[in-house]
Amino acid sequence: MFTLLEPQAVQATTADYSVEKTEIAETNTPRPNYKPYRGNSRHRAKKLGVFRRWALRRKAMRKRKRKAIPSVKVDKPMRNK
């Protein structure tokens, strides 16, 4: 299975074409695909801001109220016949 190539496709490209290609490659610098180094993960975390602390406090209060054991003891429901 031979395919005949067009004469224009077989001809060598000019030197200007290769210069254009390298200029395009130099201007298109890809973004790095790695995460920047954040330092040792064992270091002390930064103190949370006031709004974050308030939000977490409200969340903890809601959770405490939801999980609380009710003080009123009620027997299980019974059918009356």
Tab-separated table of N, CA and C in Angstrom:
chain	number	residue	atom	x	y	z
A	1	MET	N	0.838	-1.178	0.000
A	1	MET	CA	0.000	0.000	0.000
A	1	MET	C	0.884	1.242	0.000
A	2	PHE	N	1.047	1.781	-1.123
A	2	PHE	CA	1.835	3.000	-1.254
A	2	PHE	C	0.897	4.181	-1.427
A	3	THR	N	1.208	5.236	-0.723
A	3	THR	CA	0.456	6.466	-0.934
A	3	THR	C	1.399	7.490	-1.530
A	4	LEU	N	0.956	8.132	-2.556
A	4	LEU	CA	1.794	9.138	-3.204
A	4	LEU	C	1.662	10.459	-2.461
A	5	LEU	N	2.779	11.076	-2.200
A	5	LEU	CA	2.778	12.348	-1.494
A	5	LEU	C	2.720	13.499	-2.480
A	6	GLU	N	2.112	14.557	-2.076
A	6	GLU	CA	2.058	15.757	-2.899
A	6	GLU	C	3.444	16.399	-2.940
A	7	PRO	N	3.852	16.994	-4.044
A	7	PRO	CA	5.189	17.608	-4.124
A	7	PRO	C	5.388	18.735	-3.110
A	8	GLN	N	4.324	19.496	-2.809
A	8	GLN	CA	4.461	20.590	-1.852
A	8	GLN	C	4.725	20.054	-0.448
A	9	ALA	N	4.146	18.917	-0.118
A	9	ALA	CA	4.323	18.350	1.216
A	9	ALA	C	5.717	17.775	1.391
A	10	VAL	N	6.328	17.339	0.303
A	10	VAL	CA	7.639	16.704	0.380
A	10	VAL	C	8.747	17.739	0.449
A	11	GLN	N	8.513	18.909	-0.108
A	11	GLN	CA	9.563	19.926	-0.153
A	11	GLN	C	9.972	20.347	1.252
A	12	ALA	N	11.217	20.686	1.386
A	12	ALA	CA	11.738	21.130	2.682
A	12	ALA	C	11.199	22.516	2.999
A	13	THR	N	11.033	22.784	4.281
A	13	THR	CA	10.537	24.096	4.697
A	13	THR	C	11.693	25.085	4.740
A	14	THR	N	11.365	26.339	4.688
A	14	THR	CA	12.396	27.379	4.686
A	14	THR	C	12.936	27.587	6.087
A	15	ALA	N	14.051	28.298	6.168
A	15	ALA	CA	14.675	28.574	7.466
A	15	ALA	C	13.815	29.515	8.296
A	16	ASP	N	13.069	30.409	7.634
A	16	ASP	CA	12.203	31.343	8.362
A	16	ASP	C	11.137	30.591	9.149
A	17	TYR	N	10.665	29.504	8.579
A	17	TYR	CA	9.629	28.716	9.247
A	17	TYR	C	10.146	28.154	10.565
A	18	SER	N	11.377	27.660	10.589
A	18	SER	CA	11.923	27.091	11.821
A	18	SER	C	12.179	28.172	12.860
A	19	VAL	N	12.565	29.373	12.414
A	19	VAL	CA	12.778	30.487	13.350
A	19	VAL	C	11.456	30.868	13.990
A	20	GLU	N	10.385	30.901	13.180
A	20	GLU	CA	9.067	31.224	13.721
A	20	GLU	C	8.659	30.210	14.786
A	21	LYS	N	8.911	28.946	14.512
A	21	LYS	CA	8.536	27.889	15.455
A	21	LYS	C	9.258	28.056	16.786
A	22	THR	N	10.556	28.375	16.750
A	22	THR	CA	11.304	28.514	18.008
A	22	THR	C	10.856	29.751	18.765
A	23	GLU	N	10.493	30.828	18.047
A	23	GLU	CA	10.009	32.030	18.727
A	23	GLU	C	8.689	31.750	19.432
A	24	ILE	N	7.828	31.012	18.782
A	24	ILE	CA	6.540	30.668	19.395
A	24	ILE	C	6.767	29.795	20.622
A	25	ALA	N	7.699	28.866	20.514
A	25	ALA	CA	7.972	27.968	21.637
A	25	ALA	C	8.553	28.731	22.818
A	26	GLU	N	9.363	29.761	22.552
A	26	GLU	CA	9.968	30.528	23.639
A	26	GLU	C	8.951	31.416	24.331
A	27	THR	N	7.993	31.967	23.574
A	27	THR	CA	7.009	32.856	24.182
A	27	THR	C	5.937	32.080	24.928
A	28	ASN	N	5.667	30.856	24.535
A	28	ASN	CA	4.661	30.038	25.204
A	28	ASN	C	5.317	29.215	26.298
A	29	THR	N	5.513	29.773	27.460
A	29	THR	CA	6.102	28.990	28.547
A	29	THR	C	4.977	28.331	29.320
A	30	PRO	N	5.017	27.038	29.485
A	30	PRO	CA	3.932	26.354	30.197
A	30	PRO	C	3.981	26.640	31.691
A	31	ARG	N	2.835	26.559	32.306
A	31	ARG	CA	2.772	26.749	33.755
A	31	ARG	C	3.317	25.499	34.436
A	32	PRO	N	3.944	25.647	35.593
A	32	PRO	CA	4.481	24.460	36.270
A	32	PRO	C	3.352	23.564	36.761
A	33	ASN	N	3.575	22.263	36.716
A	33	ASN	CA	2.538	21.315	37.125
A	33	ASN	C	2.840	20.742	38.503
A	34	TYR	N	3.602	21.451	39.307
A	34	TYR	CA	3.919	20.976	40.645
A	34	TYR	C	3.452	22.009	41.658
A	35	LYS	N	3.198	21.561	42.865
A	35	LYS	CA	2.774	22.479	43.918
A	35	LYS	C	3.998	23.137	44.535
A	36	PRO	N	3.911	24.392	44.911
A	36	PRO	CA	5.053	25.026	45.556
A	36	PRO	C	5.297	24.434	46.939
A	37	TYR	N	6.530	24.464	47.366
A	37	TYR	CA	6.894	23.906	48.663
A	37	TYR	C	6.302	24.769	49.767
A	38	ARG	N	5.579	24.145	50.677
A	38	ARG	CA	4.892	24.873	51.738
A	38	ARG	C	5.621	24.784	53.073
A	39	GLY	N	6.777	24.198	53.091
A	39	GLY	CA	7.515	24.092	54.345
A	39	GLY	C	7.168	22.813	55.078
A	40	ASN	N	7.768	22.658	56.211
A	40	ASN	CA	7.562	21.461	57.009
A	40	ASN	C	6.134	21.448	57.543
A	41	SER	N	5.453	20.337	57.392
A	41	SER	CA	4.058	20.265	57.828
A	41	SER	C	3.938	20.163	59.345
A	42	ARG	N	5.045	19.972	60.023
A	42	ARG	CA	4.972	19.829	61.478
A	42	ARG	C	5.012	21.164	62.205
A	43	HIS	N	5.194	22.249	61.487
A	43	HIS	CA	5.284	23.528	62.184
A	43	HIS	C	3.914	23.948	62.698
A	44	ARG	N	3.919	24.823	63.665
A	44	ARG	CA	2.688	25.246	64.335
A	44	ARG	C	1.793	25.982	63.344
A	45	ALA	N	0.528	25.619	63.338
A	45	ALA	CA	-0.430	26.244	62.433
A	45	ALA	C	-0.730	27.663	62.894
A	46	LYS	N	-1.087	28.514	61.949
A	46	LYS	CA	-1.419	29.898	62.253
A	46	LYS	C	-2.726	29.957	63.038
A	47	LYS	N	-2.808	30.897	63.974
A	47	LYS	CA	-4.022	31.046	64.785
A	47	LYS	C	-5.181	31.480	63.886
A	48	LEU	N	-6.350	30.893	64.127
A	48	LEU	CA	-7.523	31.217	63.328
A	48	LEU	C	-7.992	32.630	63.631
A	49	GLY	N	-8.600	33.249	62.648
A	49	GLY	CA	-9.142	34.588	62.817
A	49	GLY	C	-10.407	34.567	63.661
A	50	VAL	N	-10.847	35.764	64.056
A	50	VAL	CA	-11.978	35.868	64.984
A	50	VAL	C	-13.266	35.333	64.352
A	51	PHE	N	-13.492	35.605	63.084
A	51	PHE	CA	-14.736	35.153	62.459
A	51	PHE	C	-14.763	33.638	62.311
A	52	ARG	N	-13.614	33.057	61.987
A	52	ARG	CA	-13.552	31.599	61.891
A	52	ARG	C	-13.775	30.977	63.262
A	53	ARG	N	-13.200	31.572	64.305
A	53	ARG	CA	-13.408	31.041	65.661
A	53	ARG	C	-14.871	31.143	66.056
A	54	TRP	N	-15.497	32.271	65.750
A	54	TRP	CA	-16.907	32.435	66.088
A	54	TRP	C	-17.765	31.407	65.353
A	55	ALA	N	-17.473	31.182	64.087
A	55	ALA	CA	-18.257	30.215	63.309
A	55	ALA	C	-18.095	28.808	63.882
A	56	LEU	N	-16.867	28.447	64.230
A	56	LEU	CA	-16.643	27.114	64.797
A	56	LEU	C	-17.302	26.982	66.169
A	57	ARG	N	-17.321	28.068	66.928
A	57	ARG	CA	-17.978	28.032	68.246
A	57	ARG	C	-19.479	27.821	68.082
A	58	ARG	N	-20.103	28.553	67.148
A	58	ARG	CA	-21.536	28.368	66.896
A	58	ARG	C	-21.834	26.950	66.440
A	59	LYS	N	-20.974	26.401	65.593
A	59	LYS	CA	-21.163	25.037	65.113
A	59	LYS	C	-21.075	24.049	66.262
A	60	ALA	N	-20.119	24.250	67.170
A	60	ALA	CA	-19.966	23.351	68.314
A	60	ALA	C	-21.169	23.445	69.245
A	61	MET	N	-21.700	24.663	69.420
A	61	MET	CA	-22.879	24.828	70.286
A	61	MET	C	-24.089	24.107	69.691
A	62	ARG	N	-24.284	24.244	68.387
A	62	ARG	CA	-25.399	23.545	67.736
A	62	ARG	C	-25.242	22.043	67.880
A	63	LYS	N	-24.020	21.554	67.697
A	63	LYS	CA	-23.771	20.116	67.809
A	63	LYS	C	-24.038	19.641	69.228
A	64	ARG	N	-23.618	20.431	70.211
A	64	ARG	CA	-23.833	20.053	71.607
A	64	ARG	C	-25.323	19.976	71.921
A	65	LYS	N	-26.102	20.930	71.381
A	65	LYS	CA	-27.546	20.922	71.633
A	65	LYS	C	-28.224	19.736	70.952
A	66	ARG	N	-27.773	19.389	69.747
A	66	ARG	CA	-28.363	18.252	69.032
A	66	ARG	C	-28.065	16.936	69.717
A	67	LYS	N	-26.860	16.788	70.239
A	67	LYS	CA	-26.429	15.526	70.828
A	67	LYS	C	-26.813	15.398	72.300
A	68	ALA	N	-27.349	16.464	72.879
A	68	ALA	CA	-27.634	16.472	74.316
A	68	ALA	C	-28.688	15.426	74.671
A	69	ILE	N	-28.526	14.833	75.832
A	69	ILE	CA	-29.504	13.866	76.343
A	69	ILE	C	-30.601	14.661	77.041
A	70	PRO	N	-31.859	14.475	76.654
A	70	PRO	CA	-32.929	15.261	77.281
A	70	PRO	C	-33.061	14.926	78.767
A	71	SER	N	-33.400	15.955	79.555
A	71	SER	CA	-33.511	15.754	80.999
A	71	SER	C	-34.839	15.109	81.382
A	72	VAL	N	-35.847	15.187	80.531
A	72	VAL	CA	-37.154	14.610	80.827
A	72	VAL	C	-37.156	13.160	80.375
A	73	LYS	N	-37.487	12.252	81.278
A	73	LYS	CA	-37.549	10.827	80.956
A	73	LYS	C	-38.996	10.463	80.630
A	74	VAL	N	-39.223	9.829	79.510
A	74	VAL	CA	-40.564	9.449	79.079
A	74	VAL	C	-40.530	7.975	78.725
A	75	ASP	N	-41.573	7.250	79.172
A	75	ASP	CA	-41.672	5.838	78.824
A	75	ASP	C	-42.042	5.696	77.352
A	76	LYS	N	-41.821	4.491	76.837
A	76	LYS	CA	-42.157	4.264	75.441
A	76	LYS	C	-43.675	4.313	75.267
A	77	PRO	N	-44.178	4.679	74.103
A	77	PRO	CA	-45.622	4.799	73.901
A	77	PRO	C	-46.327	3.444	74.017
A	78	MET	N	-47.553	3.485	74.581
A	78	MET	CA	-48.336	2.259	74.777
A	78	MET	C	-49.696	2.443	74.126
A	79	ARG	N	-50.253	1.338	73.594
A	79	ARG	CA	-51.585	1.387	73.007
A	79	ARG	C	-52.620	1.156	74.103
A	80	ASN	N	-53.664	1.945	74.084
A	80	ASN	CA	-54.769	1.768	75.036
A	80	ASN	C	-55.925	1.090	74.317
A	81	LYS	N	-56.401	-0.023	74.902
A	81	LYS	CA	-57.539	-0.716	74.308
A	81	LYS	C	-58.654	-0.809	75.290
